[in-house]
Amino acid sequence: MPWELREHAGRHYAVLFHYALPDDAWSVELSEARPTSTGEADDPDTVGTHLPGAPVLTVLVPDEDPELEPTVRIFSPEGHVVPYEILRWFMEQAADQVERCRVAFERGEPDELG
């Protein structure tokens, strides 16, 4: 499951891509990333990385029927605040996934994030 990270105002956010079998759709999820240490303290390449956290927003992109519209799900019991620039970045990622799915459908190819 690939993801992308972005920092904004000292906080880290992640966009995670994966296929959601129950929904027959690609899932593009926005979360506040959580810090993790994957190595030794003296190795700067393995310390201070971030991993996706629990999703705050999810866009489901159907990939088998171009007539089905993508949908947005909001998960925010704590009332998360998403900065505008991060929301724009997330929606650009979701729009790119919609385009990839539609192009793949027209070509009769499975959509892949590779």
CSV table of N, CA, C and O in Angstrom, one decimal:
chain,number,residue,atom,x,y,z
A,1,MET,N,0.8,-1.2,0.0
A,1,MET,CA,0.0,0.0,0.0
A,1,MET,C,0.9,1.2,0.0
A,1,MET,O,1.5,1.6,1.0
A,2,PRO,N,1.0,1.9,-1.1
A,2,PRO,CA,1.8,3.1,-1.2
A,2,PRO,C,1.1,4.3,-0.5
A,2,PRO,O,-0.1,4.3,-0.4
A,3,TRP,N,2.0,5.2,0.0
A,3,TRP,CA,1.4,6.4,0.6
A,3,TRP,C,2.4,7.6,0.3
A,3,TRP,O,3.6,7.3,0.0
A,4,GLU,N,1.9,8.8,0.4
A,4,GLU,CA,2.7,10.0,0.3
A,4,GLU,C,2.5,10.8,1.6
A,4,GLU,O,1.5,10.8,2.2
A,5,LEU,N,3.6,11.5,1.9
A,5,LEU,CA,3.6,12.3,3.1
A,5,LEU,C,3.8,13.8,2.8
A,5,LEU,O,4.4,14.1,1.8
A,6,ARG,N,3.2,14.6,3.6
A,6,ARG,CA,3.4,16.1,3.4
A,6,ARG,C,3.4,16.7,4.8
A,6,ARG,O,2.6,16.3,5.7
A,7,GLU,N,4.3,17.7,5.0
A,7,GLU,CA,4.3,18.4,6.3
A,7,GLU,C,3.6,19.8,6.0
A,7,GLU,O,3.8,20.4,5.0
A,8,HIS,N,2.9,20.2,7.0
A,8,HIS,CA,2.3,21.5,7.0
A,8,HIS,C,2.2,22.1,8.4
A,8,HIS,O,1.6,21.4,9.3
A,9,ALA,N,2.8,23.3,8.6
A,9,ALA,CA,2.7,23.9,9.9
A,9,ALA,C,3.2,23.0,11.0
A,9,ALA,O,2.6,23.0,12.1
A,10,GLY,N,4.2,22.2,10.8
A,10,GLY,CA,4.8,21.4,11.8
A,10,GLY,C,4.0,20.0,12.0
A,10,GLY,O,4.4,19.3,12.9
A,11,ARG,N,3.0,19.8,11.3
A,11,ARG,CA,2.3,18.5,11.4
A,11,ARG,C,2.5,17.7,10.1
A,11,ARG,O,2.7,18.3,9.0
A,12,HIS,N,2.4,16.4,10.2
A,12,HIS,CA,2.6,15.6,9.1
A,12,HIS,C,1.3,14.9,8.7
A,12,HIS,O,0.5,14.5,9.6
A,13,TYR,N,1.0,14.8,7.4
A,13,TYR,CA,-0.2,14.2,6.9
A,13,TYR,C,0.2,13.2,5.9
A,13,TYR,O,1.2,13.3,5.2
A,14,ALA,N,-0.7,12.1,5.7
A,14,ALA,CA,-0.4,11.1,4.8
A,14,ALA,C,-1.6,10.8,3.9
A,14,ALA,O,-2.7,11.0,4.3
A,15,VAL,N,-1.3,10.5,2.6
A,15,VAL,CA,-2.4,10.0,1.7
A,15,VAL,C,-2.0,8.6,1.4
A,15,VAL,O,-0.9,8.3,0.9
A,16,LEU,N,-2.9,7.7,1.7
A,16,LEU,CA,-2.7,6.2,1.6
A,16,LEU,C,-3.6,5.7,0.4
A,16,LEU,O,-4.7,6.1,0.4
A,17,PHE,N,-3.0,4.9,-0.4
A,17,PHE,CA,-3.8,4.3,-1.5
A,17,PHE,C,-3.9,2.8,-1.3
A,17,PHE,O,-2.9,2.2,-1.1
A,18,HIS,N,-5.1,2.3,-1.4
A,18,HIS,CA,-5.2,0.8,-1.4
A,18,HIS,C,-6.5,0.4,-2.1
A,18,HIS,O,-7.4,1.3,-2.2
A,19,TYR,N,-6.7,-0.8,-2.4
A,19,TYR,CA,-7.9,-1.3,-3.0
A,19,TYR,C,-8.8,-1.8,-1.9
A,19,TYR,O,-8.4,-2.6,-1.1
A,20,ALA,N,-10.0,-1.3,-1.9
A,20,ALA,CA,-11.0,-1.7,-0.9
A,20,ALA,C,-12.0,-2.8,-1.5
A,20,ALA,O,-12.9,-2.4,-2.3
A,21,LEU,N,-11.7,-4.0,-1.3
A,21,LEU,CA,-12.5,-5.1,-1.9
A,21,LEU,C,-14.0,-5.0,-1.6
A,21,LEU,O,-14.8,-5.2,-2.5
A,22,PRO,N,-14.4,-4.7,-0.4
A,22,PRO,CA,-15.8,-4.7,-0.1
A,22,PRO,C,-16.6,-3.6,-0.9
A,22,PRO,O,-17.7,-3.8,-1.2
A,23,ASP,N,-15.8,-2.6,-1.3
A,23,ASP,CA,-16.4,-1.5,-2.0
A,23,ASP,C,-16.2,-1.6,-3.5
A,23,ASP,O,-16.7,-0.8,-4.3
A,24,ASP,N,-15.4,-2.5,-4.0
A,24,ASP,CA,-15.0,-2.6,-5.4
A,24,ASP,C,-14.5,-1.3,-5.9
A,24,ASP,O,-14.9,-0.8,-6.9
A,25,ALA,N,-13.6,-0.7,-5.1
A,25,ALA,CA,-13.1,0.6,-5.5
A,25,ALA,C,-11.7,0.9,-4.9
A,25,ALA,O,-11.3,0.2,-3.9
A,26,TRP,N,-11.0,1.8,-5.5
A,26,TRP,CA,-9.8,2.3,-4.9
A,26,TRP,C,-10.1,3.2,-3.8
A,26,TRP,O,-11.0,4.0,-3.9
A,27,SER,N,-9.3,3.1,-2.7
A,27,SER,CA,-9.5,4.0,-1.5
A,27,SER,C,-8.3,4.9,-1.4
A,27,SER,O,-7.2,4.5,-1.4
A,28,VAL,N,-8.6,6.2,-1.4
A,28,VAL,CA,-7.6,7.2,-1.2
A,28,VAL,C,-7.9,7.9,0.2
A,28,VAL,O,-8.9,8.5,0.4
A,29,GLU,N,-7.0,7.7,1.2
A,29,GLU,CA,-7.3,8.1,2.5
A,29,GLU,C,-6.3,9.2,3.0
A,29,GLU,O,-5.1,9.1,2.8
A,30,LEU,N,-6.9,10.2,3.7
A,30,LEU,CA,-6.1,11.2,4.3
A,30,LEU,C,-6.1,11.0,5.8
A,30,LEU,O,-7.1,10.7,6.4
A,31,SER,N,-4.9,11.1,6.4
A,31,SER,CA,-4.8,10.9,7.8
A,31,SER,C,-3.7,11.8,8.3
A,31,SER,O,-2.8,12.3,7.5
A,32,GLU,N,-3.7,12.1,9.6
A,32,GLU,CA,-2.5,12.7,10.2
A,32,GLU,C,-1.5,11.6,10.5
A,32,GLU,O,-1.8,10.6,11.1
A,33,ALA,N,-0.3,11.8,9.9
A,33,ALA,CA,0.7,10.8,10.0
A,33,ALA,C,1.2,10.8,11.5
A,33,ALA,O,1.3,11.8,12.1
A,34,ARG,N,1.6,9.6,11.9
A,34,ARG,CA,2.2,9.4,13.2
A,34,ARG,C,3.7,9.1,13.1
A,34,ARG,O,4.1,8.3,12.2
A,35,PRO,N,4.5,9.6,14.0
A,35,PRO,CA,5.9,9.4,13.9
A,35,PRO,C,6.2,8.0,14.3
A,35,PRO,O,5.6,7.4,15.1
A,36,THR,N,7.3,7.5,13.7
A,36,THR,CA,7.8,6.1,14.1
A,36,THR,C,9.3,6.1,13.9
A,36,THR,O,9.8,6.8,13.1
A,37,SER,N,9.9,5.3,14.6
A,37,SER,CA,11.4,5.1,14.5
A,37,SER,C,11.6,3.7,14.0
A,37,SER,O,11.1,2.7,14.6
A,38,THR,N,12.2,3.5,12.9
A,38,THR,CA,12.4,2.2,12.3
A,38,THR,C,13.8,1.7,12.3
A,38,THR,O,14.1,0.7,11.8
A,39,GLY,N,14.7,2.4,13.0
A,39,GLY,CA,16.1,2.0,13.1
A,39,GLY,C,16.8,2.5,14.3
A,39,GLY,O,16.2,2.9,15.3
A,40,GLU,N,18.1,2.6,14.1
A,40,GLU,CA,19.0,3.1,15.2
A,40,GLU,C,19.0,4.6,15.2
A,40,GLU,O,18.9,5.3,14.2
A,41,ALA,N,19.2,5.1,16.4
A,41,ALA,CA,19.2,6.6,16.6
A,41,ALA,C,20.3,7.3,15.8
A,41,ALA,O,20.2,8.4,15.5
A,42,ASP,N,21.4,6.6,15.6
A,42,ASP,CA,22.6,7.2,14.9
A,42,ASP,C,22.4,7.1,13.3
A,42,ASP,O,23.3,7.5,12.6
A,43,ASP,N,21.4,6.5,12.8
A,43,ASP,CA,21.2,6.3,11.4
A,43,ASP,C,20.1,7.2,10.9
A,43,ASP,O,18.9,6.9,11.1
A,44,PRO,N,20.4,8.4,10.4
A,44,PRO,CA,19.4,9.4,10.0
A,44,PRO,C,18.4,8.9,8.9
A,44,PRO,O,17.3,9.5,8.8
A,45,ASP,N,18.7,7.9,8.2
A,45,ASP,CA,17.8,7.4,7.2
A,45,ASP,C,16.7,6.5,7.7
A,45,ASP,O,15.7,6.2,7.0
A,46,THR,N,16.8,6.1,9.0
A,46,THR,CA,15.8,5.2,9.6
A,46,THR,C,15.0,5.8,10.8
A,46,THR,O,14.2,5.1,11.4
A,47,VAL,N,15.4,7.0,11.2
A,47,VAL,CA,14.7,7.6,12.3
A,47,VAL,C,13.9,8.8,11.9
A,47,VAL,O,14.3,9.6,11.0
A,48,GLY,N,12.7,9.0,12.5
A,48,GLY,CA,11.9,10.2,12.3
A,48,GLY,C,11.0,10.0,11.1
A,48,GLY,O,10.5,11.0,10.6
A,49,THR,N,10.8,8.8,10.6
A,49,THR,CA,9.8,8.7,9.5
A,49,THR,C,8.4,8.7,10.1
A,49,THR,O,8.2,8.7,11.3
A,50,HIS,N,7.4,8.8,9.2
A,50,HIS,CA,6.0,8.9,9.6
A,50,HIS,C,5.2,7.8,8.9
A,50,HIS,O,5.6,7.5,7.7
A,51,LEU,N,4.2,7.3,9.5
A,51,LEU,CA,3.3,6.3,8.9
A,51,LEU,C,1.9,6.9,8.9
A,51,LEU,O,1.6,7.7,9.8
A,52,PRO,N,1.1,6.5,7.9
A,52,PRO,CA,-0.3,6.9,8.0
A,52,PRO,C,-1.0,6.5,9.3
A,52,PRO,O,-0.7,5.4,9.8
A,53,GLY,N,-1.9,7.4,9.8
A,53,GLY,CA,-2.7,7.1,10.9
A,53,GLY,C,-4.1,6.7,10.5
A,53,GLY,O,-4.3,6.3,9.4
A,54,ALA,N,-5.0,6.9,11.5
A,54,ALA,CA,-6.4,6.5,11.2
A,54,ALA,C,-7.0,7.6,10.2
A,54,ALA,O,-6.7,8.8,10.3
A,55,PRO,N,-7.7,7.1,9.2
A,55,PRO,CA,-8.2,8.0,8.2
A,55,PRO,C,-9.2,9.1,8.7
A,55,PRO,O,-10.0,8.8,9.6
A,56,VAL,N,-9.1,10.3,8.2
A,56,VAL,CA,-10.0,11.4,8.5
A,56,VAL,C,-11.0,11.5,7.3
A,56,VAL,O,-12.2,11.8,7.5
A,57,LEU,N,-10.5,11.4,6.1
A,57,LEU,CA,-11.2,11.5,4.9
A,57,LEU,C,-10.9,10.4,4.0
A,57,LEU,O,-9.7,10.0,3.9
A,58,THR,N,-11.8,9.8,3.3
A,58,THR,CA,-11.6,8.7,2.4
A,58,THR,C,-12.4,9.0,1.1
A,58,THR,O,-13.6,9.3,1.2
A,59,VAL,N,-11.7,8.9,0.0
A,59,VAL,CA,-12.4,9.0,-1.3
A,59,VAL,C,-12.4,7.6,-1.9
A,59,VAL,O,-11.3,7.0,-2.0
A,60,LEU,N,-13.6,7.0,-2.2
A,60,LEU,CA,-13.7,5.7,-2.9
A,60,LEU,C,-13.9,6.0,-4.3
A,60,LEU,O,-14.8,6.7,-4.8
A,61,VAL,N,-13.0,5.4,-5.2
A,61,VAL,CA,-13.0,5.5,-6.6
A,61,VAL,C,-13.4,4.2,-7.3
A,61,VAL,O,-12.5,3.3,-7.3
A,62,PRO,N,-14.6,4.0,-7.7
A,62,PRO,CA,-15.0,2.8,-8.4
A,62,PRO,C,-14.1,2.6,-9.7
A,62,PRO,O,-13.9,3.6,-10.4
A,63,ASP,N,-13.7,1.4,-9.9
A,63,ASP,CA,-12.8,1.2,-11.0
A,63,ASP,C,-13.4,0.3,-12.1
A,63,ASP,O,-12.8,0.0,-13.1
A,64,GLU,N,-14.6,-0.2,-11.9
A,64,GLU,CA,-15.2,-1.2,-12.8
A,64,GLU,C,-16.3,-0.6,-13.6
A,64,GLU,O,-16.8,-1.2,-14.6
A,65,ASP,N,-16.8,0.6,-13.2
A,65,ASP,CA,-17.9,1.2,-13.9
A,65,ASP,C,-17.7,2.7,-13.9
A,65,ASP,O,-17.9,3.4,-12.8
A,66,PRO,N,-17.3,3.3,-15.0
A,66,PRO,CA,-17.0,4.7,-15.1
A,66,PRO,C,-18.3,5.6,-14.8
A,66,PRO,O,-18.2,6.8,-14.6
A,67,GLU,N,-19.5,5.0,-14.8
A,67,GLU,CA,-20.7,5.8,-14.6
A,67,GLU,C,-20.9,6.0,-13.1
A,67,GLU,O,-21.6,6.9,-12.7
A,68,LEU,N,-20.2,5.2,-12.2
A,68,LEU,CA,-20.3,5.4,-10.8
A,68,LEU,C,-19.4,6.5,-10.4
A,68,LEU,O,-18.3,6.6,-10.8
A,69,GLU,N,-20.0,7.4,-9.6
A,69,GLU,CA,-19.2,8.6,-9.1
A,69,GLU,C,-18.4,8.2,-7.9
A,69,GLU,O,-18.8,7.4,-7.1
A,70,PRO,N,-17.2,8.8,-7.8
A,70,PRO,CA,-16.4,8.7,-6.5
A,70,PRO,C,-17.2,9.3,-5.4
A,70,PRO,O,-18.1,10.2,-5.6
A,71,THR,N,-17.0,8.7,-4.2
A,71,THR,CA,-17.7,9.2,-3.0
A,71,THR,C,-16.7,9.6,-1.9
A,71,THR,O,-15.6,9.1,-1.9
A,72,VAL,N,-17.1,10.5,-1.0
A,72,VAL,CA,-16.2,10.9,0.1
A,72,VAL,C,-16.8,10.5,1.4
A,72,VAL,O,-18.0,10.7,1.6
A,73,ARG,N,-16.0,9.9,2.2
A,73,ARG,CA,-16.4,9.5,3.6
A,73,ARG,C,-15.6,10.3,4.5
A,73,ARG,O,-14.4,10.5,4.4
A,74,ILE,N,-16.3,10.8,5.6
A,74,ILE,CA,-15.6,11.6,6.6
A,74,ILE,C,-15.7,10.8,7.9
A,74,ILE,O,-16.7,10.4,8.4
A,75,PHE,N,-14.5,10.6,8.5
A,75,PHE,CA,-14.3,10.0,9.8
A,75,PHE,C,-13.7,11.0,10.7
A,75,PHE,O,-12.5,11.2,10.7
A,76,SER,N,-14.5,11.6,11.6
A,76,SER,CA,-13.9,12.6,12.4
A,76,SER,C,-14.6,12.7,13.8
A,76,SER,O,-15.2,13.8,14.1
A,77,PRO,N,-14.6,11.7,14.6
A,77,PRO,CA,-15.3,11.8,15.9
A,77,PRO,C,-14.7,12.9,16.8
A,77,PRO,O,-15.4,13.4,17.6
A,78,GLU,N,-13.4,13.2,16.6
A,78,GLU,CA,-12.8,14.2,17.5
A,78,GLU,C,-12.8,15.6,16.8
A,78,GLU,O,-12.3,16.5,17.4
A,79,GLY,N,-13.5,15.7,15.7
A,79,GLY,CA,-13.6,17.0,15.1
A,79,GLY,C,-12.2,17.5,14.5
A,79,GLY,O,-11.8,18.6,14.7
A,80,HIS,N,-11.5,16.6,13.8
A,80,HIS,CA,-10.2,17.0,13.2
A,80,HIS,C,-10.3,18.2,12.3
A,80,HIS,O,-11.3,18.4,11.6
A,81,VAL,N,-9.3,19.0,12.4
A,81,VAL,CA,-9.2,20.2,11.5
A,81,VAL,C,-8.2,19.9,10.4
A,81,VAL,O,-7.1,19.4,10.7
A,82,VAL,N,-8.6,20.0,9.2
A,82,VAL,CA,-7.7,19.8,8.0
A,82,VAL,C,-7.4,21.1,7.4
A,82,VAL,O,-8.3,21.8,6.9
A,83,PRO,N,-6.1,21.5,7.4
A,83,PRO,CA,-5.7,22.8,6.7
A,83,PRO,C,-6.1,22.7,5.2
A,83,PRO,O,-6.1,21.7,4.6
A,84,TYR,N,-6.5,23.9,4.7
A,84,TYR,CA,-6.9,24.0,3.4
A,84,TYR,C,-5.9,23.5,2.4
A,84,TYR,O,-6.2,22.7,1.4
A,85,GLU,N,-4.6,23.8,2.5
A,85,GLU,CA,-3.6,23.3,1.6
A,85,GLU,C,-3.5,21.8,1.6
A,85,GLU,O,-3.2,21.2,0.6
A,86,ILE,N,-3.7,21.2,2.8
A,86,ILE,CA,-3.6,19.7,2.9
A,86,ILE,C,-4.9,19.1,2.2
A,86,ILE,O,-4.8,18.1,1.5
A,87,LEU,N,-6.0,19.8,2.4
A,87,LEU,CA,-7.2,19.3,1.7
A,87,LEU,C,-7.1,19.4,0.2
A,87,LEU,O,-7.5,18.5,-0.6
A,88,ARG,N,-6.5,20.5,-0.3
A,88,ARG,CA,-6.3,20.6,-1.8
A,88,ARG,C,-5.3,19.5,-2.3
A,88,ARG,O,-5.6,18.9,-3.3
A,89,TRP,N,-4.3,19.3,-1.5
A,89,TRP,CA,-3.3,18.2,-1.9
A,89,TRP,C,-4.0,16.9,-2.0
A,89,TRP,O,-3.8,16.1,-2.9
A,90,PHE,N,-4.8,16.6,-0.9
A,90,PHE,CA,-5.5,15.3,-0.9
A,90,PHE,C,-6.5,15.2,-2.1
A,90,PHE,O,-6.5,14.1,-2.7
A,91,MET,N,-7.2,16.2,-2.4
A,91,MET,CA,-8.2,16.2,-3.5
A,91,MET,C,-7.5,16.0,-4.8
A,91,MET,O,-8.0,15.4,-5.7
A,92,GLU,N,-6.3,16.6,-5.0
A,92,GLU,CA,-5.5,16.4,-6.2
A,92,GLU,C,-5.1,15.0,-6.3
A,92,GLU,O,-5.2,14.4,-7.4
A,93,GLN,N,-4.7,14.3,-5.2
A,93,GLN,CA,-4.4,12.9,-5.3
A,93,GLN,C,-5.6,12.1,-5.6
A,93,GLN,O,-5.5,11.1,-6.4
A,94,ALA,N,-6.7,12.4,-5.1
A,94,ALA,CA,-8.0,11.7,-5.4
A,94,ALA,C,-8.4,11.9,-6.8
A,94,ALA,O,-8.7,10.9,-7.5
A,95,ALA,N,-8.3,13.1,-7.3
A,95,ALA,CA,-8.6,13.4,-8.7
A,95,ALA,C,-7.7,12.6,-9.7
A,95,ALA,O,-8.1,12.1,-10.7
A,96,ASP,N,-6.4,12.5,-9.4
A,96,ASP,CA,-5.5,11.7,-10.2
A,96,ASP,C,-5.9,10.3,-10.2
A,96,ASP,O,-5.8,9.6,-11.2
A,97,GLN,N,-6.3,9.7,-9.1
A,97,GLN,CA,-6.7,8.3,-9.0
A,97,GLN,C,-8.0,8.1,-9.8
A,97,GLN,O,-8.1,7.1,-10.5
A,98,VAL,N,-8.9,9.0,-9.8
A,98,VAL,CA,-10.1,9.0,-10.6
A,98,VAL,C,-9.7,8.9,-12.1
A,98,VAL,O,-10.2,8.0,-12.9
A,99,GLU,N,-8.8,9.8,-12.5
A,99,GLU,CA,-8.4,9.8,-13.9
A,99,GLU,C,-7.7,8.5,-14.3
A,99,GLU,O,-8.0,7.9,-15.4
A,100,ARG,N,-6.8,8.0,-13.4
A,100,ARG,CA,-6.2,6.7,-13.7
A,100,ARG,C,-7.2,5.6,-13.9
A,100,ARG,O,-7.1,4.7,-14.8
A,101,CYS,N,-8.2,5.5,-13.0
A,101,CYS,CA,-9.2,4.5,-13.1
A,101,CYS,C,-10.0,4.6,-14.4
A,101,CYS,O,-10.3,3.6,-15.1
A,102,ARG,N,-10.4,5.8,-14.8
A,102,ARG,CA,-11.2,6.0,-16.0
A,102,ARG,C,-10.4,5.6,-17.2
A,102,ARG,O,-10.9,5.0,-18.2
A,103,VAL,N,-9.1,6.0,-17.3
A,103,VAL,CA,-8.3,5.7,-18.4
A,103,VAL,C,-8.1,4.2,-18.5
A,103,VAL,O,-8.2,3.6,-19.6
A,104,ALA,N,-7.8,3.5,-17.4
A,104,ALA,CA,-7.6,2.1,-17.4
A,104,ALA,C,-8.9,1.4,-17.8
A,104,ALA,O,-8.8,0.4,-18.6
A,105,PHE,N,-10.0,1.9,-17.4
A,105,PHE,CA,-11.3,1.2,-17.8
A,105,PHE,C,-11.5,1.4,-19.3
A,105,PHE,O,-11.9,0.4,-20.0
A,106,GLU,N,-11.2,2.5,-19.9
A,106,GLU,CA,-11.4,2.7,-21.3
A,106,GLU,C,-10.5,1.8,-22.1
A,106,GLU,O,-10.8,1.4,-23.2
A,107,ARG,N,-9.3,1.6,-21.6
A,107,ARG,CA,-8.3,0.7,-22.3
A,107,ARG,C,-8.5,-0.8,-22.0
A,107,ARG,O,-7.9,-1.6,-22.6
A,108,GLY,N,-9.4,-1.1,-21.0
A,108,GLY,CA,-9.7,-2.4,-20.7
A,108,GLY,C,-8.6,-3.0,-19.8
A,108,GLY,O,-8.4,-4.3,-19.8
A,109,GLU,N,-7.8,-2.2,-19.1
A,109,GLU,CA,-6.7,-2.6,-18.3
A,109,GLU,C,-7.0,-2.5,-16.9
A,109,GLU,O,-7.8,-1.6,-16.5
A,110,PRO,N,-6.5,-3.3,-16.0
A,110,PRO,CA,-6.7,-3.1,-14.6
A,110,PRO,C,-5.9,-1.9,-14.1
A,110,PRO,O,-4.8,-1.7,-14.6
A,111,ASP,N,-6.4,-1.1,-13.2
A,111,ASP,CA,-5.7,0.0,-12.7
A,111,ASP,C,-4.7,-0.4,-11.6
A,111,ASP,O,-5.0,-1.2,-10.8
A,112,GLU,N,-3.5,0.1,-11.7
A,112,GLU,CA,-2.5,-0.2,-10.7
A,112,GLU,C,-1.8,1.1,-10.3
A,112,GLU,O,-1.7,2.0,-11.1
A,113,LEU,N,-1.3,1.1,-9.1
A,113,LEU,CA,-0.7,2.3,-8.6
A,113,LEU,C,0.8,2.2,-8.7
A,113,LEU,O,1.6,2.9,-8.0
A,114,GLY,N,1.4,1.3,-9.5
A,114,GLY,CA,2.8,1.1,-9.5
A,114,GLY,C,3.5,2.0,-10.3
A,114,GLY,O,4.5,2.3,-10.4
